[in-house]
CSV table of C-alpha atoms in Angstrom, one decimal:
chain,number,residue,atom,x,y,z
Y,1,MET,CA,57.1,-18.9,64.1
Y,2,ALA,CA,55.0,-21.9,63.0
Y,3,TYR,CA,51.6,-23.0,64.0
Y,4,SER,CA,50.7,-26.6,63.5
Y,5,ILE,CA,47.1,-27.7,63.4
Y,6,SER,CA,46.4,-31.1,64.9
Y,7,SER,CA,44.2,-33.5,62.9
Y,8,SER,CA,42.7,-34.7,66.3
Y,9,THR,CA,39.4,-33.6,67.5
Y,10,SER,CA,41.0,-31.1,69.8
Y,11,ASN,CA,42.1,-29.1,66.9
Y,12,ALA,CA,45.2,-27.9,68.7
Y,13,PHE,CA,47.4,-25.2,67.3
Y,14,ARG,CA,51.2,-25.8,67.9
Y,15,CYS,CA,53.4,-22.8,67.8
Y,16,ASP,CA,57.1,-23.5,67.1
Y,17,SER,CA,59.1,-20.3,67.7
Y,18,GLU,CA,62.6,-19.2,66.9
Y,19,THR,CA,64.5,-19.3,63.6
Y,20,LEU,CA,63.6,-22.2,61.3
Y,21,ARG,CA,66.0,-24.3,59.3
Y,22,PHE,CA,64.4,-26.6,56.7
Y,23,ALA,CA,65.5,-30.0,55.5
Y,24,PRO,CA,62.6,-31.9,54.2
Y,25,ARG,CA,64.6,-34.9,53.1
Y,26,GLN,CA,65.5,-35.7,56.7
Y,27,HIS,CA,62.9,-37.8,58.4
Y,28,HIS,CA,63.2,-37.2,62.2
Y,29,CYS,CA,60.5,-38.5,64.4
Y,30,GLY,CA,61.8,-37.0,67.6
Y,31,ARG,CA,60.0,-34.1,69.2
Y,32,VAL,CA,60.8,-31.8,72.0
Y,33,ASN,CA,58.3,-32.3,74.7
Y,34,PRO,CA,57.1,-28.7,75.9
Y,35,THR,CA,57.2,-27.9,79.6
Y,36,PRO,CA,53.8,-27.4,81.3
Y,37,SER,CA,54.3,-23.7,81.4
Y,38,SER,CA,54.5,-23.6,77.5
Y,39,LEU,CA,51.0,-25.1,77.2
Y,40,LEU,CA,49.0,-21.9,76.6
Y,41,SER,CA,45.3,-21.1,76.0
Y,42,PHE,CA,43.8,-18.1,74.4
Y,43,ASN,CA,42.5,-16.7,77.7
Y,44,SER,CA,46.0,-16.9,79.3
Y,45,SER,CA,47.9,-15.4,76.4
Y,46,PRO,CA,46.7,-12.1,75.0
Y,47,PHE,CA,49.3,-12.1,72.2
Y,48,LEU,CA,48.4,-15.6,70.9
Y,49,ALA,CA,44.8,-14.7,71.2
Y,50,GLN,CA,45.3,-11.7,69.0
Y,51,THR,CA,47.5,-13.6,66.5
Y,52,LEU,CA,45.3,-16.7,66.2
Y,53,GLY,CA,41.9,-15.3,66.6
Y,54,ALA,CA,40.6,-13.4,69.7
Y,55,SER,CA,37.2,-13.0,68.1
Y,56,LEU,CA,36.6,-16.7,67.7
Y,57,SER,CA,33.5,-18.1,69.5
Y,58,PRO,CA,33.9,-19.4,73.1
Y,59,VAL,CA,33.5,-23.0,71.9
Y,60,SER,CA,36.4,-22.5,69.4
Y,61,ARG,CA,38.6,-20.9,72.1
Y,62,ARG,CA,38.1,-24.0,74.3
Y,63,ASN,CA,39.0,-26.3,71.5
Y,64,ILE,CA,42.2,-24.6,70.5
Y,65,ARG,CA,45.4,-25.0,72.5
Y,66,VAL,CA,48.8,-23.4,71.8
Y,67,ARG,CA,52.1,-25.0,72.7
Y,68,ALA,CA,55.4,-23.2,72.3
Y,69,LYS,CA,58.7,-25.1,71.7
Y,70,MET,CA,62.1,-24.5,70.2
Y,71,ALA,CA,62.7,-25.8,66.7
Y,72,ALA,CA,66.2,-26.2,65.4
Y,73,SER,CA,65.1,-27.4,62.0
Y,74,GLU,CA,62.1,-28.3,60.0
Y,75,GLY,CA,63.4,-31.8,59.9
Y,76,SER,CA,62.6,-32.2,63.5
Y,77,ILE,CA,58.9,-31.8,62.8
Y,78,ASN,CA,58.7,-33.4,59.4
Y,79,GLY,CA,57.4,-36.6,60.8
Y,80,SER,CA,54.2,-34.9,62.0
Y,81,ASN,CA,51.0,-35.5,60.3
Y,82,ARG,CA,49.9,-32.0,61.3
Y,83,MET,CA,49.7,-29.1,58.8
Y,84,LEU,CA,52.2,-26.5,59.7
Y,85,VAL,CA,51.7,-22.7,59.2
Y,86,PHE,CA,54.9,-20.7,59.2
Y,87,VAL,CA,54.7,-16.9,60.0
Y,88,PRO,CA,58.3,-15.8,59.7
Y,89,PRO,CA,59.2,-13.3,62.4
Y,90,HIS,CA,61.0,-10.9,60.0
Y,91,PRO,CA,60.7,-7.1,60.4
Y,92,LEU,CA,60.4,-6.6,56.7
Y,93,ILE,CA,57.5,-9.0,56.5
Y,94,LYS,CA,55.7,-7.0,59.2
Y,95,HIS,CA,56.5,-3.8,57.4
Y,96,TRP,CA,55.0,-4.9,54.1
Y,97,ILE,CA,51.9,-6.5,55.8
Y,98,SER,CA,51.4,-3.0,57.5
Y,99,VAL,CA,51.7,-1.1,54.1
Y,100,LEU,CA,49.2,-3.7,52.5
Y,101,ARG,CA,46.7,-3.1,55.4
Y,102,ASN,CA,46.6,0.7,55.0
Y,103,ASP,CA,43.4,1.6,53.1
Y,104,GLN,CA,45.3,4.8,52.0
Y,105,THR,CA,48.1,2.8,50.1
Y,106,PRO,CA,47.8,3.6,46.4
Y,107,CYS,CA,47.6,0.8,43.8
Y,108,PRO,CA,51.3,0.9,42.5
Y,109,ILE,CA,52.6,0.9,46.1
Y,110,PHE,CA,50.3,-1.9,47.1
Y,111,ARG,CA,51.4,-4.0,44.1
Y,112,ASN,CA,55.1,-3.4,44.9
Y,113,ALA,CA,54.5,-4.2,48.6
Y,114,ILE,CA,52.7,-7.5,47.9
Y,115,GLY,CA,55.5,-8.5,45.4
Y,116,GLU,CA,58.2,-7.7,48.1
Y,117,LEU,CA,56.2,-9.8,50.6
Y,118,GLY,CA,55.9,-12.7,48.3
Y,119,ARG,CA,59.7,-12.6,47.6
Y,120,LEU,CA,60.4,-12.8,51.3
Y,121,LEU,CA,58.0,-15.6,52.0
Y,122,MET,CA,59.3,-17.6,49.0
Y,123,TYR,CA,62.8,-17.1,50.3
Y,124,GLU,CA,61.8,-18.5,53.8
Y,125,ALA,CA,59.9,-21.3,52.3
Y,126,SER,CA,62.8,-22.4,50.0
Y,127,ARG,CA,65.3,-22.5,52.9
Y,128,GLU,CA,66.9,-26.0,52.7
Y,129,TRP,CA,63.9,-27.2,50.7
Y,130,LEU,CA,65.6,-27.0,47.3
Y,131,PRO,CA,68.0,-29.7,46.1
Y,132,THR,CA,71.7,-28.7,45.5
Y,133,VAL,CA,74.7,-30.1,43.7
Y,134,VAL,CA,78.3,-29.5,44.9
Y,135,GLY,CA,81.4,-29.2,42.8
Y,136,GLU,CA,84.5,-27.1,42.2
Y,137,ILE,CA,85.1,-24.1,40.0
Y,138,MET,CA,87.9,-21.7,39.4
Y,139,SER,CA,87.5,-18.2,40.8
Y,140,PRO,CA,89.8,-15.4,39.7
Y,141,MET,CA,92.0,-16.2,42.7
Y,142,GLY,CA,92.0,-20.0,42.5
Y,143,ALA,CA,89.9,-23.2,43.0
Y,144,ALA,CA,86.7,-22.9,45.0
Y,145,SER,CA,84.2,-25.5,46.3
Y,146,VAL,CA,80.7,-24.4,45.2
Y,147,GLU,CA,77.0,-25.5,45.7
Y,148,PHE,CA,74.3,-24.7,43.1
Y,149,ILE,CA,70.6,-25.4,43.0
Y,150,ASP,CA,70.2,-28.7,41.1
Y,151,PRO,CA,68.8,-27.8,37.7
Y,152,ARG,CA,67.6,-31.4,37.1
Y,153,GLU,CA,64.9,-31.2,39.8
Y,154,PRO,CA,62.2,-28.8,38.6
Y,155,ILE,CA,60.9,-25.8,40.5
Y,156,ALA,CA,57.5,-24.4,39.7
Y,157,VAL,CA,55.4,-21.5,40.8
Y,158,VAL,CA,51.7,-21.6,40.5
Y,159,PRO,CA,49.9,-18.3,41.1
Y,160,ILE,CA,46.2,-18.3,41.5
Y,161,LEU,CA,44.8,-15.4,39.4
Y,162,ARG,CA,44.4,-12.5,39.8
Y,163,ALA,CA,46.0,-11.6,43.0
Y,164,GLY,CA,48.5,-14.5,43.0
Y,165,LEU,CA,50.2,-12.9,40.0
Y,166,ALA,CA,51.2,-9.9,42.2
Y,167,LEU,CA,52.3,-12.0,45.2
Y,168,ALA,CA,54.5,-14.1,42.8
Y,169,GLU,CA,55.7,-11.2,40.7
Y,170,HIS,CA,59.3,-11.4,42.0
Y,171,ALA,CA,59.6,-15.2,42.2
Y,172,SER,CA,62.2,-15.3,39.5
Y,173,THR,CA,64.5,-13.1,41.6
Y,174,VAL,CA,64.5,-15.8,44.4
Y,175,LEU,CA,64.1,-19.1,42.5
Y,176,PRO,CA,66.5,-19.9,39.7
Y,177,ALA,CA,65.2,-21.7,36.6
Y,178,ASN,CA,61.6,-21.9,37.8
Y,179,LYS,CA,58.6,-22.4,35.6
Y,180,ILE,CA,55.3,-20.6,36.1
Y,181,TYR,CA,52.0,-22.3,35.6
Y,182,HIS,CA,48.9,-20.0,35.7
Y,183,LEU,CA,45.7,-21.0,37.4
Y,184,GLY,CA,42.6,-18.9,37.3
Y,185,ILE,CA,40.0,-19.5,40.0
Y,186,SER,CA,37.1,-17.2,40.7
Y,187,ARG,CA,34.8,-17.2,43.8
Y,188,ASP,CA,31.0,-16.6,43.5
Y,189,GLU,CA,30.2,-13.6,45.6
Y,190,LYS,CA,26.9,-15.1,46.8
Y,191,THR,CA,27.8,-18.8,47.4
Y,192,LEU,CA,31.5,-18.2,47.9
Y,193,LEU,CA,32.1,-21.4,45.8
Y,194,PRO,CA,35.2,-21.6,43.6
Y,195,SER,CA,35.1,-21.9,39.7
Y,196,VAL,CA,38.1,-22.7,37.6
Y,197,TYR,CA,38.2,-20.5,34.5
Y,198,LEU,CA,41.9,-21.0,33.5
Y,199,ASN,CA,44.1,-24.0,33.9
Y,200,LYS,CA,47.6,-23.9,32.4
Y,201,LEU,CA,48.9,-26.8,34.6
Y,202,PRO,CA,50.8,-29.6,32.9
Y,203,ASP,CA,49.0,-32.9,32.6
Y,204,GLU,CA,51.5,-34.3,35.0
Y,205,PHE,CA,54.3,-32.6,36.9
Y,206,PRO,CA,57.8,-34.0,36.4
Y,207,LYS,CA,59.1,-36.4,39.1
Y,208,ASN,CA,60.7,-34.6,42.1
Y,209,SER,CA,59.0,-31.3,41.3
Y,210,ARG,CA,58.8,-28.7,44.0
Y,211,VAL,CA,55.9,-26.4,43.7
Y,212,PHE,CA,55.1,-23.0,45.3
Y,213,LEU,CA,51.3,-22.6,45.2
Y,214,VAL,CA,50.7,-18.8,45.6
Y,215,ASP,CA,47.3,-17.3,46.8
Y,216,PRO,CA,47.4,-14.1,48.8
Y,217,MET,CA,44.3,-14.6,50.8
Y,218,LEU,CA,43.3,-17.9,52.5
Y,219,ALA,CA,39.8,-16.9,53.7
Y,220,THR,CA,37.1,-19.5,53.5
Y,221,GLY,CA,39.4,-22.0,51.9
Y,222,GLY,CA,37.4,-22.9,48.8
Y,223,THR,CA,39.9,-21.6,46.3
Y,224,ILE,CA,43.0,-23.1,47.9
Y,225,ILE,CA,41.3,-26.5,48.3
Y,226,ALA,CA,40.3,-26.5,44.6
Y,227,ALA,CA,43.9,-25.6,43.6
Y,228,MET,CA,45.4,-28.3,45.9
Y,229,GLY,CA,43.1,-30.9,44.4
Y,230,LEU,CA,44.3,-30.0,40.8
Y,231,LEU,CA,47.9,-30.3,41.8
Y,232,LYS,CA,47.3,-33.6,43.5
Y,233,GLU,CA,45.6,-34.9,40.4
Y,234,ARG,CA,48.8,-34.2,38.5
Y,235,GLY,CA,51.0,-36.4,40.5
Y,236,LEU,CA,52.2,-34.1,43.4
Y,237,SER,CA,52.3,-35.2,47.0
Y,238,VAL,CA,51.7,-32.8,49.9
Y,239,GLN,CA,55.4,-32.8,50.6
Y,240,GLN,CA,56.1,-31.4,47.1
Y,241,ILE,CA,53.9,-28.4,47.7
Y,242,LYS,CA,54.3,-25.2,49.8
Y,243,VAL,CA,51.5,-22.7,50.0
Y,244,ILE,CA,52.5,-19.0,50.0
Y,245,CYS,CA,49.9,-16.4,51.2
Y,246,ALA,CA,49.9,-12.9,52.5
Y,247,VAL,CA,47.1,-13.4,55.0
Y,248,ALA,CA,45.5,-16.6,56.4
Y,249,ALA,CA,42.3,-17.1,58.5
Y,250,PRO,CA,41.1,-20.1,60.6
Y,251,PRO,CA,38.4,-21.4,58.2
Y,252,ALA,CA,40.8,-21.9,55.4
Y,253,LEU,CA,43.5,-23.4,57.6
Y,254,SER,CA,41.1,-25.8,59.2
Y,255,LYS,CA,39.9,-27.1,55.9
Y,256,LEU,CA,43.4,-27.6,54.6
Y,257,ASN,CA,44.5,-29.3,57.7
Y,258,GLU,CA,41.6,-31.7,57.5
Y,259,LYS,CA,42.1,-32.5,53.7
Y,260,TYR,CA,45.9,-32.2,53.5
Y,261,PRO,CA,47.6,-33.0,56.7
Y,262,GLY,CA,51.4,-32.5,56.5
Y,263,LEU,CA,51.1,-29.5,54.2
Y,264,HIS,CA,53.3,-26.5,55.0
Y,265,VAL,CA,51.8,-23.0,54.6
Y,266,TYR,CA,53.8,-19.7,54.7
Y,267,ALA,CA,51.9,-16.7,55.7
Y,268,GLY,CA,52.7,-13.0,56.4
Y,269,ILE,CA,50.1,-13.0,59.2
Y,270,ILE,CA,47.2,-15.0,60.6
Y,271,ASP,CA,44.0,-13.0,61.1
Y,272,PRO,CA,41.2,-14.0,63.4
Y,273,GLU,CA,38.0,-14.2,61.3
Y,274,VAL,CA,36.2,-14.1,58.0
Y,275,ASN,CA,33.0,-12.1,57.6
Y,276,GLU,CA,29.7,-13.2,56.0
Y,277,LYS,CA,31.0,-12.0,52.5
Y,278,GLY,CA,34.1,-14.2,52.7
Y,279,PHE,CA,36.5,-11.4,53.5
Y,280,ILE,CA,39.3,-11.7,56.1
Y,281,ILE,CA,39.0,-9.3,59.0
Y,282,PRO,CA,40.9,-7.1,59.4
Y,283,GLY,CA,42.7,-8.4,56.3
Y,284,LEU,CA,43.7,-6.1,53.6
Y,285,GLY,CA,40.6,-5.9,51.3
Y,286,ASP,CA,40.4,-7.4,47.8
Y,287,ALA,CA,44.1,-8.1,46.9
Y,288,GLY,CA,43.4,-8.4,43.2
Y,289,ASP,CA,41.4,-5.1,43.0
Y,290,ARG,CA,44.1,-3.3,45.0
Y,291,SER,CA,47.0,-4.7,43.0
Y,292,PHE,CA,45.6,-4.0,39.6
Y,293,GLY,CA,43.3,-1.0,40.3
Y,294,THR,CA,40.3,-2.7,38.7
């Protein structure tokens, strides 16, 4: 399931349901026009209200519309200037989110669960996004046509410390020959403003790089906006970046959409609100503290 946030004043969320197939090198402009019955509002759809934010203010509810449509491939929506938020409808993703939400989950199990969630989200995000090369090899039984990930086009993972380390822990089991660049960004507990304390990014990313930016909690949006700015400064386009998160909330998604239209975000779930301390509600608490026990 994918939600796209319009850059227009209506701030419409678009929901693209069913299995997604990704092919970002294809540039299709065509869209499937939804039927009138697929145009839903919060008030008419309890499920969508719960998913996207039943506790939003009445004004916010009036300004958000949800449209459902079938999507055969990501290529069919690539021409959009809207940011897309993909929530893969996989039962294992739902399972690990549930484990992470439980306040009784001990630290070792929490860390394992967030790592497994990250593995699944990166698998979904990499579907038909990674370049491949074809050839022929000899199997024990004869010649076989094969297709490998192209090692000439770089794949990078950028976890935002601390919690991003846990979410990206199993990246190497999904992404072959990837490089990991660490980025440390802390958030002031009073002002909620981000501050970069560690930057191991290259001066410039190699041409045709594909980068997974990993941050478990997209709450107020300050951290992810700062990280996106650093990646853009180093030569990456929005199309070369995919954001991986465990939980996303409307404030962060709205800021990302406003500043980086066309960005693709992969989330385990979308929660309705952020409290005055900058925590997602119901969320899963402080992902860094719960991952590392400190």
